[in-house]
PDB file of C-alpha atoms in Angstrom:
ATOM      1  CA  UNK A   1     157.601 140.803  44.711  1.00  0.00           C
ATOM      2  CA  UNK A   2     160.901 141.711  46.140  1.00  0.00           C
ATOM      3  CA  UNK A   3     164.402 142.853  44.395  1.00  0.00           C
ATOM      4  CA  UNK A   4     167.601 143.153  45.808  1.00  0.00           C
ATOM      5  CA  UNK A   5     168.888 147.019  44.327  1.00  0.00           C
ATOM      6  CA  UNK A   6     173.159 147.803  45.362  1.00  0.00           C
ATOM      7  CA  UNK A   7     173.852 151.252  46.625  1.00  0.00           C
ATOM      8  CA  UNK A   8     176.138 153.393  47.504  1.00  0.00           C
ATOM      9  CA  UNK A   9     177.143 155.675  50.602  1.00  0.00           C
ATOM     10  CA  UNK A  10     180.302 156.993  52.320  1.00  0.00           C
ATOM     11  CA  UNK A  11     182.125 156.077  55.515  1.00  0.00           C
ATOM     12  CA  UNK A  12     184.500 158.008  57.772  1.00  0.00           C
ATOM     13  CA  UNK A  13     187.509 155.648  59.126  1.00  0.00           C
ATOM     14  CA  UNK A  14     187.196 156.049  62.966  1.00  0.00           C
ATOM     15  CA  UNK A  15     189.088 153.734  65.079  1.00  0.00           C
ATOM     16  CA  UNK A  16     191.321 150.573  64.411  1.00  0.00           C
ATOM     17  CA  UNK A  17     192.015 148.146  66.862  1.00  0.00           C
ATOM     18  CA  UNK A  18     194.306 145.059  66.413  1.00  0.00           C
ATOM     19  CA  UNK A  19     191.478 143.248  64.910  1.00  0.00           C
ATOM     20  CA  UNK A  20     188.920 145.395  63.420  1.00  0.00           C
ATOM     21  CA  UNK A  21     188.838 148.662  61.518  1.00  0.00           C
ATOM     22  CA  UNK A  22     185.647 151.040  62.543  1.00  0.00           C
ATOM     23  CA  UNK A  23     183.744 152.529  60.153  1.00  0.00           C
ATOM     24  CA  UNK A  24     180.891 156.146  60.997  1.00  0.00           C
ATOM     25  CA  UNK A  25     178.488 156.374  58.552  1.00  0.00           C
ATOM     26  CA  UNK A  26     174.635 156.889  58.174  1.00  0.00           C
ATOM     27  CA  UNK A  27     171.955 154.945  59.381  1.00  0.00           C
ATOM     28  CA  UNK A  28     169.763 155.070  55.927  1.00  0.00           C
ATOM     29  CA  UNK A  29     173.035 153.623  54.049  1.00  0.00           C
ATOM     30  CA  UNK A  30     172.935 150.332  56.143  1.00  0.00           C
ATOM     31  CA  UNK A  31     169.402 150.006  57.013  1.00  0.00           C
ATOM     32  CA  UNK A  32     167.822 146.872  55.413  1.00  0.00           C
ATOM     33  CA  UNK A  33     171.071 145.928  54.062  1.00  0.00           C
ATOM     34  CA  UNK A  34     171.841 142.156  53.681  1.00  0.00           C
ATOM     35  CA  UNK A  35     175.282 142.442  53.252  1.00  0.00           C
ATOM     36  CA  UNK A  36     177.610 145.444  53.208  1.00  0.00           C
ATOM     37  CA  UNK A  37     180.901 145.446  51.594  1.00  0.00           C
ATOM     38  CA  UNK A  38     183.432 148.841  51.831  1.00  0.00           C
ATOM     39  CA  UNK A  39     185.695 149.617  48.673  1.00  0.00           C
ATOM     40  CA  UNK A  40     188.895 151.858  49.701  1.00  0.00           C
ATOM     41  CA  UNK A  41     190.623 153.851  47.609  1.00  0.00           C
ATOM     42  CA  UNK A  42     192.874 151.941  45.617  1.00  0.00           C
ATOM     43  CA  UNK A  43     189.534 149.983  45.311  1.00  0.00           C
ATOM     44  CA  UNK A  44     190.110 146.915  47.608  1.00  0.00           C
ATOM     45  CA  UNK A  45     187.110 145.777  48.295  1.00  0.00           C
ATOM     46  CA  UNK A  46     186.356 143.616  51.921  1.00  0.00           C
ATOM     47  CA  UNK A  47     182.799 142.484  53.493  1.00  0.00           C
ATOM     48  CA  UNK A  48     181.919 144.647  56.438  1.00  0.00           C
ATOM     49  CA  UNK A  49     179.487 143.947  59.257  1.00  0.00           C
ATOM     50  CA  UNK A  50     176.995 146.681  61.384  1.00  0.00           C
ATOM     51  CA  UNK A  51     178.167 147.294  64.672  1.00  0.00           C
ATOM     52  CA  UNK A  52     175.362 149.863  65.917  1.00  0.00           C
ATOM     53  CA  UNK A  53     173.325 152.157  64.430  1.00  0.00           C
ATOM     54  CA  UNK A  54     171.036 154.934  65.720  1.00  0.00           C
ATOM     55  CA  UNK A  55     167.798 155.533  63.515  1.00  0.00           C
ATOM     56  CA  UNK A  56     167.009 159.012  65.612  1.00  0.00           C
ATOM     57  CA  UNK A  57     170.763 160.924  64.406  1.00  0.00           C
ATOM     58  CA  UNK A  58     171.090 158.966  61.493  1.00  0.00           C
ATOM     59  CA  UNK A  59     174.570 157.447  62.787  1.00  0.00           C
ATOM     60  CA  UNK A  60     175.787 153.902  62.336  1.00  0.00           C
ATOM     61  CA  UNK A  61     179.074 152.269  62.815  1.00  0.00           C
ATOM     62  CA  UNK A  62     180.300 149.444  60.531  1.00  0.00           C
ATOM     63  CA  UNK A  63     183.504 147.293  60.932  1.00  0.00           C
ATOM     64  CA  UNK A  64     186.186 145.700  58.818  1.00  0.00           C
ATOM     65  CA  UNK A  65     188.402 142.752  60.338  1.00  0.00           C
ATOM     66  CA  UNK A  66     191.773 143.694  59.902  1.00  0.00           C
ATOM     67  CA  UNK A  67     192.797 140.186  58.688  1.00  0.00           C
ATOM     68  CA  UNK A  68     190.642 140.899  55.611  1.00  0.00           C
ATOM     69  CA  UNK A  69     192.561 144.113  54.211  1.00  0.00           C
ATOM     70  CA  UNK A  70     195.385 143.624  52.139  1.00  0.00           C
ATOM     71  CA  UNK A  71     198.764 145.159  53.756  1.00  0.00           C
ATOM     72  CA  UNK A  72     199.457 147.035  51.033  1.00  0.00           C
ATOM     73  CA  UNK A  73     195.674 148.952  51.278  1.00  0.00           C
ATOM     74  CA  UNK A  74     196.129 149.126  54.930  1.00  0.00           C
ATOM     75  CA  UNK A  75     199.366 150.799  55.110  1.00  0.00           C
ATOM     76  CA  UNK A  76     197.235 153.289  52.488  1.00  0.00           C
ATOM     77  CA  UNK A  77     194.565 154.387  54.857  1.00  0.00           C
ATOM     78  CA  UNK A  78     194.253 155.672  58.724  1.00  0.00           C
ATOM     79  CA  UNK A  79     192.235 156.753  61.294  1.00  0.00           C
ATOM     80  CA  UNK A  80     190.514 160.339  60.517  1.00  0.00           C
ATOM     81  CA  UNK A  81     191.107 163.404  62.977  1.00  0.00           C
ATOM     82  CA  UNK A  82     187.915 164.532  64.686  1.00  0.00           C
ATOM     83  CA  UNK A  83     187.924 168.501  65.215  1.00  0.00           C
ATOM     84  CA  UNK A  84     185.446 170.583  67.279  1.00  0.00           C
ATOM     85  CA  UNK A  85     181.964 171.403  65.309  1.00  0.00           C
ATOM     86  CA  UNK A  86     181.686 173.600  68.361  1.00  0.00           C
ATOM     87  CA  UNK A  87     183.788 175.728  67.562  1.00  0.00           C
ATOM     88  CA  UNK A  88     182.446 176.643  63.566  1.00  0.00           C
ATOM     89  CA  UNK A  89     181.483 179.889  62.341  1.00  0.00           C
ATOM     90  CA  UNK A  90     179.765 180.576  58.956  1.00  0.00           C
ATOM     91  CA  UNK A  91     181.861 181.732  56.416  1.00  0.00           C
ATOM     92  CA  UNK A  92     184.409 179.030  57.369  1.00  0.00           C
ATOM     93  CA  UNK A  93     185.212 176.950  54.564  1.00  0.00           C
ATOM     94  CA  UNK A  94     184.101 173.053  54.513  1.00  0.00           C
ATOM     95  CA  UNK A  95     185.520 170.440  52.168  1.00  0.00           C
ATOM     96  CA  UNK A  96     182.703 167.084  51.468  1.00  0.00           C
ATOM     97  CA  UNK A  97     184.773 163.704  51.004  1.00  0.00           C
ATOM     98  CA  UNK A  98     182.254 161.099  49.344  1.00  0.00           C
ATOM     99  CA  UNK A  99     181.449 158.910  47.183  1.00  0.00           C
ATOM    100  CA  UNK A 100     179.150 160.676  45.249  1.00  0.00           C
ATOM    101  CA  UNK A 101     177.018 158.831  42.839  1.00  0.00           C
ATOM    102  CA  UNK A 102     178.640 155.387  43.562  1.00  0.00           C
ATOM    103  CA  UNK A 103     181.825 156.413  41.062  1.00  0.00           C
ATOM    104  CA  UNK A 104     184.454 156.761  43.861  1.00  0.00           C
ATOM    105  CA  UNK A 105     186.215 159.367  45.866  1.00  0.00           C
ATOM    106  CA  UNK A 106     185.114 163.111  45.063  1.00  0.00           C
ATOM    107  CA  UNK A 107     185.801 166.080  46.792  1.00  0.00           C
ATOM    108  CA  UNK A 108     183.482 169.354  46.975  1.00  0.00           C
ATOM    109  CA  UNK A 109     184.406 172.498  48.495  1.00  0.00           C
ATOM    110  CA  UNK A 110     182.242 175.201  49.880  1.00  0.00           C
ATOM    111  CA  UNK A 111     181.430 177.300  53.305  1.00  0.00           C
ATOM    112  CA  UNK A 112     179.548 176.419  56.401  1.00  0.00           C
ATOM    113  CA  UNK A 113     176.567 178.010  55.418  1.00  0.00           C
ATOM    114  CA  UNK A 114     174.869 178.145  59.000  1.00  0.00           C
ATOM    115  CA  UNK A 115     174.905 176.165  62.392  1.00  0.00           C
ATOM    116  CA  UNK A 116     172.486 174.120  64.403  1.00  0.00           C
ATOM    117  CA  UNK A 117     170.302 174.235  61.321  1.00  0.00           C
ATOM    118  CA  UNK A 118     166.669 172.577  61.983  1.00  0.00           C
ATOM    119  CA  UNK A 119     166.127 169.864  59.289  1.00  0.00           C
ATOM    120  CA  UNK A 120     163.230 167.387  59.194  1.00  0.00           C
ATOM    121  CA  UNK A 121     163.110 164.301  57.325  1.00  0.00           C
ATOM    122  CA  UNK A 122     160.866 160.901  57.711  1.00  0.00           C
ATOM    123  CA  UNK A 123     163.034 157.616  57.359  1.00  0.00           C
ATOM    124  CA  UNK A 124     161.710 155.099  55.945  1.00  0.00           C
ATOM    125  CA  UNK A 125     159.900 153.513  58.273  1.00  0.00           C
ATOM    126  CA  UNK A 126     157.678 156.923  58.199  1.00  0.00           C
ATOM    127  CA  UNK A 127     158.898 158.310  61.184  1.00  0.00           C
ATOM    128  CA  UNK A 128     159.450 162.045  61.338  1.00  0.00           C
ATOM    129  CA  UNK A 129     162.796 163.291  63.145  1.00  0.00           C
ATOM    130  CA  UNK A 130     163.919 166.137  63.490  1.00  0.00           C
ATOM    131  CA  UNK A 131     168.023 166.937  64.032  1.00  0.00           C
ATOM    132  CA  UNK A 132     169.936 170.386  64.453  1.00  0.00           C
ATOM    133  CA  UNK A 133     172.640 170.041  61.451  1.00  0.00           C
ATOM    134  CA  UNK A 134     175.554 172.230  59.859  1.00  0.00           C
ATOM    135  CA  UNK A 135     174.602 173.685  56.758  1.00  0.00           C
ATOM    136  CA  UNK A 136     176.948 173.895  53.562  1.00  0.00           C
ATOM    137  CA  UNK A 137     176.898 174.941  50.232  1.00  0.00           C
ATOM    138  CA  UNK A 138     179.816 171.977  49.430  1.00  0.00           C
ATOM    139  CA  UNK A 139     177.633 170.123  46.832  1.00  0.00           C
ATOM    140  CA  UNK A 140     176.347 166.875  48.857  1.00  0.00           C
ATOM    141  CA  UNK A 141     175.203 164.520  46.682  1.00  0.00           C
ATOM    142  CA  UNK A 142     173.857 160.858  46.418  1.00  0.00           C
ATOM    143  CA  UNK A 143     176.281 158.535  47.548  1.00  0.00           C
ATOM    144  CA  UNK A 144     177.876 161.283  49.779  1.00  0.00           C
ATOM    145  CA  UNK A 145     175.768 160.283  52.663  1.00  0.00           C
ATOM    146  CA  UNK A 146     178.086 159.046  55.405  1.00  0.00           C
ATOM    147  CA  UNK A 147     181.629 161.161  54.111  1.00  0.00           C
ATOM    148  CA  UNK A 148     183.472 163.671  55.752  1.00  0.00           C
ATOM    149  CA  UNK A 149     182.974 167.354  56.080  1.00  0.00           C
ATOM    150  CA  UNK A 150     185.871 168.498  56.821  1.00  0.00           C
ATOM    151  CA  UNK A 151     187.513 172.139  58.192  1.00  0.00           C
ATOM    152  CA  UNK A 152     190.199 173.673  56.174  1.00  0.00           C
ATOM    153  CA  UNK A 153     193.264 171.350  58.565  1.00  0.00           C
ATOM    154  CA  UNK A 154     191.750 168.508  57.419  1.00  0.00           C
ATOM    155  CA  UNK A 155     189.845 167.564  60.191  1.00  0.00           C
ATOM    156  CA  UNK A 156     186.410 166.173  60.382  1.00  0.00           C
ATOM    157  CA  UNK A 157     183.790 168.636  61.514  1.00  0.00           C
ATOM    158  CA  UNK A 158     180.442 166.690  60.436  1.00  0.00           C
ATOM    159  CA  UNK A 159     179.430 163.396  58.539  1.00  0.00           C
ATOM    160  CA  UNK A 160     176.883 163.920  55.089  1.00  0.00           C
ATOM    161  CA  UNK A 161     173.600 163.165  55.819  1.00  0.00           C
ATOM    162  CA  UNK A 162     171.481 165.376  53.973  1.00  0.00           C
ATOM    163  CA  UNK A 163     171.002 167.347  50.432  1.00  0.00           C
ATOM    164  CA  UNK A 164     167.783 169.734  49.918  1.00  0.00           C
ATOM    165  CA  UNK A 165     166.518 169.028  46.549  1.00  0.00           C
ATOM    166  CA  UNK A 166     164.609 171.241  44.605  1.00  0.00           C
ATOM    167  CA  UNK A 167     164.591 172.841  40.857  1.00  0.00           C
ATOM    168  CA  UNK A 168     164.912 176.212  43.429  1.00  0.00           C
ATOM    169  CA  UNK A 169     167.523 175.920  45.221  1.00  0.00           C
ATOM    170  CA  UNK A 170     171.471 174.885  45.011  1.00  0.00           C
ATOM    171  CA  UNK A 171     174.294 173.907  47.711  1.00  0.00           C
ATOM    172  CA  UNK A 172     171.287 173.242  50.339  1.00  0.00           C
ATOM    173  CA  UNK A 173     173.203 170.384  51.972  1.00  0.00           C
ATOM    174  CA  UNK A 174     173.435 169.062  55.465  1.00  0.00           C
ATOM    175  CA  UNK A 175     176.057 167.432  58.123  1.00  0.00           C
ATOM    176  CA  UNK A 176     175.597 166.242  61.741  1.00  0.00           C
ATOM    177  CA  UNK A 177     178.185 167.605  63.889  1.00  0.00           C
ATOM    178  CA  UNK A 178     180.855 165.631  64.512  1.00  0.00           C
ATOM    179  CA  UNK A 179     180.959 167.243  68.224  1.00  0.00           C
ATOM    180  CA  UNK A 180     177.381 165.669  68.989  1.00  0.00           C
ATOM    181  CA  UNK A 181     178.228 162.873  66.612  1.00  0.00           C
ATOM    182  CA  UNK A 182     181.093 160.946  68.589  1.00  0.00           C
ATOM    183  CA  UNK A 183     179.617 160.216  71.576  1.00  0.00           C
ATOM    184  CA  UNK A 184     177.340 157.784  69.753  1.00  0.00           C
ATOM    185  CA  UNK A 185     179.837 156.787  67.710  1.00  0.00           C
ATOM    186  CA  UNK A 186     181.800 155.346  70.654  1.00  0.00           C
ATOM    187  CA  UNK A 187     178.235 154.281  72.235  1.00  0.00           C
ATOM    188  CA  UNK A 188     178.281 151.828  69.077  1.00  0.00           C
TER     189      UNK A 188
END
């Protein structure tokens, strides 16, 4: 017995060409997904298709044909500015852009925590990996997978990929660095 369940995850706009709008986000949002469909803002909502995606940093790229936004949502909505993860320092402050819990756009704010953090997690295929990740106490939760972390100019700095859960703990969540981050991106 098999059952189709909807969810919900986050994308980062990354690129638009004259024919497609690119879309970062997280592998385990798109995995196993028979169809995808990406709601903007002013909640326009247009089928997307997987481009690439890379099970090992939990990256995938999704895309939009231009000829299915409406003009007046795509005069709403650009590209995204990359920054330099490099160059973070804890303490900083981080802003989380995501659509936590499937209700829409929400916006956490916090610190970077710490840098090149060691997090494990199995996918779910059962595999074990293993990624060095920027650590923030900006809440990160369900639904925020794939959204921005952003510095305090606005630019993205990581994409949400992880929350530690636990009665023991708060503002345990995790972002892969947008600096290691965009080279796959363009790779897919």
């Amino acid at each position: 017995y098999s059952q189709e369940i909807p969810s919900a995850g986050s994308g980062i706009i990354v690129a638009q060409t004259d024919t497609d709008l690119y879309i970062a986000t997280n592998n385990h949002v798109v995995v196993d997904a028979s169809t995808l469909t990406v709601t903007f803002r002013d909640n326009e909502s247009v089928t997307a298709e997987i481009k690439g995606t890379d099970p090992n940093t939990d990256l995938a790229v999704i895309s939009v044909p231009i000829s299915s936004i409406p003009g007046d949502t795509l005069s709403k909505i650009k590209v995204a500015t990359l920054g330099n993860s490099s160059d973070l320092q804890v303490g900083e402050p981080a802003i989380a852009i995501g659509n936590a819990l499937g209700y829409g756009q929400s916006v956490t704010t916090g610190v970077i925590s710490a840098l090149e953090r060691e997090v494990t997690v199995t996918d779910q295929n059962g595999n074990v990996i293993t990624n060095s990740l920027i650590q923030t106490d900006a809440a990160i939760n369900p639904g925020n997978s794939g959204g921005a972390l952003l510095n305090i100019k606005g630019e993205v700095i990581g994409i949400n990929s992880v929350k530690y859960s636990d009665t023991k703990v708060e503002g345990m969540g995790y972002s892969i660095p947008i600096s290691k981050a965009e080279p796959i991106i363009n790779d897919l």
